[in-house]
XYZ file of C-alpha atoms in Angstrom:
297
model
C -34.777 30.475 -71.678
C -36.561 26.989 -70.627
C -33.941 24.615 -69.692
C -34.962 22.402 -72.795
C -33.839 25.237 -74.985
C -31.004 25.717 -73.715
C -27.100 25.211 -75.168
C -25.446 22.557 -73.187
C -22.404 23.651 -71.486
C -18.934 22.752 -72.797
C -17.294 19.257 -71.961
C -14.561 21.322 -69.936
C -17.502 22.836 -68.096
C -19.249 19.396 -67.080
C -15.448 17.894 -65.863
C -14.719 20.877 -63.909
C -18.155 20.620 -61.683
C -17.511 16.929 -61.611
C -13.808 16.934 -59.969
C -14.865 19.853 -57.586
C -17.906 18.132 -56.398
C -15.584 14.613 -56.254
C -13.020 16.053 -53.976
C -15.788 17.948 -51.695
C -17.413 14.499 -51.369
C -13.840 12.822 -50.020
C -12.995 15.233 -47.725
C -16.363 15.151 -46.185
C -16.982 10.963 -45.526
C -13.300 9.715 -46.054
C -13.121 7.966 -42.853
C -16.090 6.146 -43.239
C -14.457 4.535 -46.181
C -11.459 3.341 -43.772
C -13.996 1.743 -41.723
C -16.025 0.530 -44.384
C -12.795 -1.413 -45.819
C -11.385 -2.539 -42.699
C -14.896 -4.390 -42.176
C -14.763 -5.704 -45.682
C -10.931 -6.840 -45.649
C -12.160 -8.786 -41.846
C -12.753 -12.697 -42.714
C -15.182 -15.078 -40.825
C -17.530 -13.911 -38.318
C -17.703 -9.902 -38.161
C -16.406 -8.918 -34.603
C -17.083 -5.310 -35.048
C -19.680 -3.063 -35.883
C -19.208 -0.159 -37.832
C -19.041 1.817 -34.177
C -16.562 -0.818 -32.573
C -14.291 -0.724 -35.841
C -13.939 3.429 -35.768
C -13.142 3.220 -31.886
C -10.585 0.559 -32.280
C -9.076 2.446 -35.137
C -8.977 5.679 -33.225
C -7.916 3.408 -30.049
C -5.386 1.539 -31.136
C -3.833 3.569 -34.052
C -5.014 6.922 -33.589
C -7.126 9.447 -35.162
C -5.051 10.056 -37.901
C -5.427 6.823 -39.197
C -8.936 7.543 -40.491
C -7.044 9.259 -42.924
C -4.482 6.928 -44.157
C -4.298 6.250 -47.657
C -6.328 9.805 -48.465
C -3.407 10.973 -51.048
C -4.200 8.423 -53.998
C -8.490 9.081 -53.665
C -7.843 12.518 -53.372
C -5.579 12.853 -56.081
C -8.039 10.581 -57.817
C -11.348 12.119 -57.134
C -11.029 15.227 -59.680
C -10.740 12.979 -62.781
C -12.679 10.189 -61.484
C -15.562 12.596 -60.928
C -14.787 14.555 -63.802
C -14.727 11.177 -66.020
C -18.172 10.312 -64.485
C -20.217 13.098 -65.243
C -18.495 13.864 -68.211
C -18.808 10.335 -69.461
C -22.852 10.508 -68.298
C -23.145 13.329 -70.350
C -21.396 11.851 -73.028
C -23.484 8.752 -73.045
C -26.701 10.445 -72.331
C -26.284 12.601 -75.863
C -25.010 9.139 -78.063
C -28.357 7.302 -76.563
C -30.539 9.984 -77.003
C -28.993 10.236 -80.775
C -29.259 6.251 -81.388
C -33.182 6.054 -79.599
C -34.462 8.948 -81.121
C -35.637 10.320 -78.062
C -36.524 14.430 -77.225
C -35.146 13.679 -73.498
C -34.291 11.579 -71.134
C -35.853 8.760 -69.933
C -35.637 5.923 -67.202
C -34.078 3.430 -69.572
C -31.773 5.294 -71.046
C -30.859 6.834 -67.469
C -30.047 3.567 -66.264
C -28.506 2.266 -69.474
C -26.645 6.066 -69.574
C -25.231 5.465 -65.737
C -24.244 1.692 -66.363
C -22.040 3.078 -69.271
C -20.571 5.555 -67.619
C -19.896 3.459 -64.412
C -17.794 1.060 -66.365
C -15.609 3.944 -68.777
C -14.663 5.335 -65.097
C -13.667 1.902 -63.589
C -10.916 1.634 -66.170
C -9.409 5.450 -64.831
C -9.528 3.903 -60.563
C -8.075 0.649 -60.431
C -4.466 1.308 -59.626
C -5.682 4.575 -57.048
C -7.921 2.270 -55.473
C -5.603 -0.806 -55.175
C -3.193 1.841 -53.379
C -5.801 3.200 -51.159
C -6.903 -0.433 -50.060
C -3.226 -1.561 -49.279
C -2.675 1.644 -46.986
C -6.107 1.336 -45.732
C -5.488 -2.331 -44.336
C -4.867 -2.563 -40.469
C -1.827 -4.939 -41.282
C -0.367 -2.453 -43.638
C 3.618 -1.839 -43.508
C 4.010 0.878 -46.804
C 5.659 3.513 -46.310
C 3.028 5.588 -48.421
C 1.371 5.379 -51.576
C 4.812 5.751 -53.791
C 5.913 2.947 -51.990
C 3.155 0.557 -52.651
C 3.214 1.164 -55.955
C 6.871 0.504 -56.051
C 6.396 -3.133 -53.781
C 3.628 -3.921 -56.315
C 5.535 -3.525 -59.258
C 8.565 -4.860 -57.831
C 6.526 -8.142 -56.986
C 3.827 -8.335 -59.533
C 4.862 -6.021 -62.385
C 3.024 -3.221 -63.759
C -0.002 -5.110 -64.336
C -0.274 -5.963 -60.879
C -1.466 -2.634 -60.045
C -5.076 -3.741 -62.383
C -5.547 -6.599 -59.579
C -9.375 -6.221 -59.411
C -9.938 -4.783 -62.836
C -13.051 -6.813 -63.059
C -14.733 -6.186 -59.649
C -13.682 -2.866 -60.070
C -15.752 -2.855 -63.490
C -19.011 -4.315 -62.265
C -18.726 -2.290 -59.058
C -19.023 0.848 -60.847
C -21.382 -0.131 -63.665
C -24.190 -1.383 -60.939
C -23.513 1.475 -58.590
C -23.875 3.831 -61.752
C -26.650 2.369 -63.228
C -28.715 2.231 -59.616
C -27.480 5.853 -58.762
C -28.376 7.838 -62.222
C -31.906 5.053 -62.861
C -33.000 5.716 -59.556
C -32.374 9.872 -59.874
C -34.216 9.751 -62.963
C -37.417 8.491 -61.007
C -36.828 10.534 -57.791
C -36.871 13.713 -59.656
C -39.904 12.843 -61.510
C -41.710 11.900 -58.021
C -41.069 15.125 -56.748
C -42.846 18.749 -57.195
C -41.593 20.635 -59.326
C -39.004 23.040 -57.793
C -40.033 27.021 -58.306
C -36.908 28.216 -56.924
C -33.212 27.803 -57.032
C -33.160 26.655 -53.190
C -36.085 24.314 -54.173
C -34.215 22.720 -57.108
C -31.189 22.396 -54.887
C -33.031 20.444 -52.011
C -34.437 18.344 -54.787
C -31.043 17.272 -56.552
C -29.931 16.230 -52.379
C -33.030 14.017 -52.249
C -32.555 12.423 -55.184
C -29.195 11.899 -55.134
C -29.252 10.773 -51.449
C -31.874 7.862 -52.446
C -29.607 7.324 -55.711
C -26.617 6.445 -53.646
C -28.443 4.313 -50.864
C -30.033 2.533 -54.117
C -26.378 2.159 -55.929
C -24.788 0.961 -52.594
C -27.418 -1.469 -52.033
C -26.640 -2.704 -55.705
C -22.985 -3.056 -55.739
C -21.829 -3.177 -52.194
C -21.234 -7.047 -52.994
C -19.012 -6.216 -55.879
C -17.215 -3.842 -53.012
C -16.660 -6.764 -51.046
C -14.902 -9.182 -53.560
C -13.210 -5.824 -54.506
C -11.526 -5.137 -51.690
C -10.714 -8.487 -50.881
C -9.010 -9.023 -53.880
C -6.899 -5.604 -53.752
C -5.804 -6.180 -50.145
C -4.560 -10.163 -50.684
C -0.659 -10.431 -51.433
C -0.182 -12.703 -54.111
C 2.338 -15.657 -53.800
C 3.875 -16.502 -56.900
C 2.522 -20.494 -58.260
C -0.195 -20.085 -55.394
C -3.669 -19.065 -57.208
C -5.358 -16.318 -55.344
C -8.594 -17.141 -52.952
C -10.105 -13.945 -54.501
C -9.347 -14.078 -58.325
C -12.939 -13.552 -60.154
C -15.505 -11.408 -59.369
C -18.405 -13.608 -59.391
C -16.181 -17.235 -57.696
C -15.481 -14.733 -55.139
C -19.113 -14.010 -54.510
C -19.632 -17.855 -54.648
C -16.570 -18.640 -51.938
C -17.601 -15.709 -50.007
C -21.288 -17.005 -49.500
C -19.975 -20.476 -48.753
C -17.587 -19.303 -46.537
C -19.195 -16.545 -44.545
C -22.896 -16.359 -44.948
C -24.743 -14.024 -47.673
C -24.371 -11.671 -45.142
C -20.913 -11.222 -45.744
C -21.361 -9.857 -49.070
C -22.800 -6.680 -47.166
C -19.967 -6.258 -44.521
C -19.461 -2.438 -44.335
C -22.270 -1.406 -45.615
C -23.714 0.993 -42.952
C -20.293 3.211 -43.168
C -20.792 2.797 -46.982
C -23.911 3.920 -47.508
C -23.512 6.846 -44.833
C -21.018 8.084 -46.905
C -22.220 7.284 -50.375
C -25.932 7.997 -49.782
C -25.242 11.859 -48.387
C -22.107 11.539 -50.167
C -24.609 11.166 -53.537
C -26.802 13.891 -52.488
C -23.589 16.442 -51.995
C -22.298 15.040 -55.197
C -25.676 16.102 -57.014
C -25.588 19.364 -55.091
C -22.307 20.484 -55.789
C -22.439 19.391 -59.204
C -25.608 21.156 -60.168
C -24.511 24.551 -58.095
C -21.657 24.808 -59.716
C -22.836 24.055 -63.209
C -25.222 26.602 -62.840
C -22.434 29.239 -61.420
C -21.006 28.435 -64.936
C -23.987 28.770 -66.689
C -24.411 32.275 -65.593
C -20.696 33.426 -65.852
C -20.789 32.326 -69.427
C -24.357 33.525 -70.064
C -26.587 33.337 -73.120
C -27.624 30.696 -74.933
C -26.148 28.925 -72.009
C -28.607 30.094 -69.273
């Protein structure tokens, strides 16, 4: 059967493939997101490269640091992946409906990622705020239970949404660079005549998808993390309150080049880290597709 003919798989099908492919993407590049928000929390001048900030971590705090704060992604990544795909494929089928479209195209890739980047940023705010406080060199918590216990002891439940916003726009211009710029990839590419060949093609185009997505949003990242990592002072407004002020004060402050502070760790996780996403997801979708065979195949 032609893969237009085909029966779509089952939502439970397209959220299990998302969250395994999620948490095979963490444990892979984790560290390179410690590095990539220790460079992003660091104000002024950058005295660090990407190279000098892993050696000072492993230096001064040891190895095991590069892992701090992996409990709340981890626990995360399953339905954070499984939201993403799920809520792609979601999308994808209500735009297809409303255009009137046979299948997918560029527009309503992008439009179909942008969508599904911001339904998932409303599941990761409070993991994420967690995994920035343990991730910060200055950090004093105990673990992840007890920053959210500090948080809400300080700033109430609603204190663990502190970069809602940036959190939003971070995901809906990663999403809509990553799933746009797939869409194009894949149709730039021979056509694969085997399964190996399809494979290699979903790595490619996911790879370029997630240097395209990081080049989009890393700014967003920036204000992000800032924003999750400040303690806030009660009567004192924050520095970093809105996304796009924080952009402003940022620019002002630092140079436009400090809107792309960690981006080399960042995109040498999330550009691989997109292909292995696409890889997984698609292997595993199509070990489902056989073990529930016809019309699914």
């Amino acid at each position: 059967m032609s893969t237009d003919q085909r029966k779509p798989l089952p939502f439970i099908a397209n959220f299990a493939a998302g969250a395994i492919a999620g948490v095979s993407e963490i444990l892979t590049f984790y560290p390179l997101d410690v590095v990539k928000t220790r460079m992003q929390l660091e104000t002024g001048k950058s005295k660090h490269g990407m190279v000098g900030t892993l050696k000072g971590i492993v230096r001064e705090e040891g190895f095991g640091r590069l892992y701090r704060g992996l409990v709340p992604p981890l626990l995360l990544e399953a339905p954070k992946r499984a939201v993403k795909f799920a809520a792609n494929d979601f999308w994808g089928k209500t735009y297809l409906s409303i255009s009137g479209e046979s299948k997918m195209t560029q527009e309503l890739s992008i439009l179909t990622g942008c969508s599904a980047g911001a339904t998932e940023s409303f599941v990761v705010v409070p993991f994420e705020l967690v995994k920035i406080k343990l991730q910060d060199k200055s950090s004093t918590f105990a673990g992840p239970i007890d920053v959210v216990k500090q948080v809400i002891k300080r700033e109430g439940v609603l204190g663990l949404y502190a970069g809602m916003e940036a959190t939003f726009w971070r995901h809906f211009w990663w999403n809509g660079g990553y799933f746009g710029c797939i869409y194009q990839v894949r149709s730039l590419m021979p056509k694969a005549e085997t399964p190996q060949a399809q494979l290699f093609n979903n790595f490619v185009s996911g790879s370029v998808g997630g240097f395209v997505g990081t080049l989009i949003n890393t700014p967003f990242d920036v204000v992000k993390s800032r924003i999750q990592g400040a303690s806030k002072v009660p009567g004192v407004t924050p520095k970093y309150n809105w996304t796009y002020p924080a952009l402003m004060t940022v620019m002002r402050e630092e140079g436009a080049a400090a809107l792309y502070k960690g981006f080399v760790p960042k995109v040498l996780r999330l550009a691989p880290g997109g292909g292995v996403l696409l890889l997984v997801v698609e292997f595993t979708l199509g070990v489902f597709r056989k073990a529930l065979g016809p019309p699914y195949i």
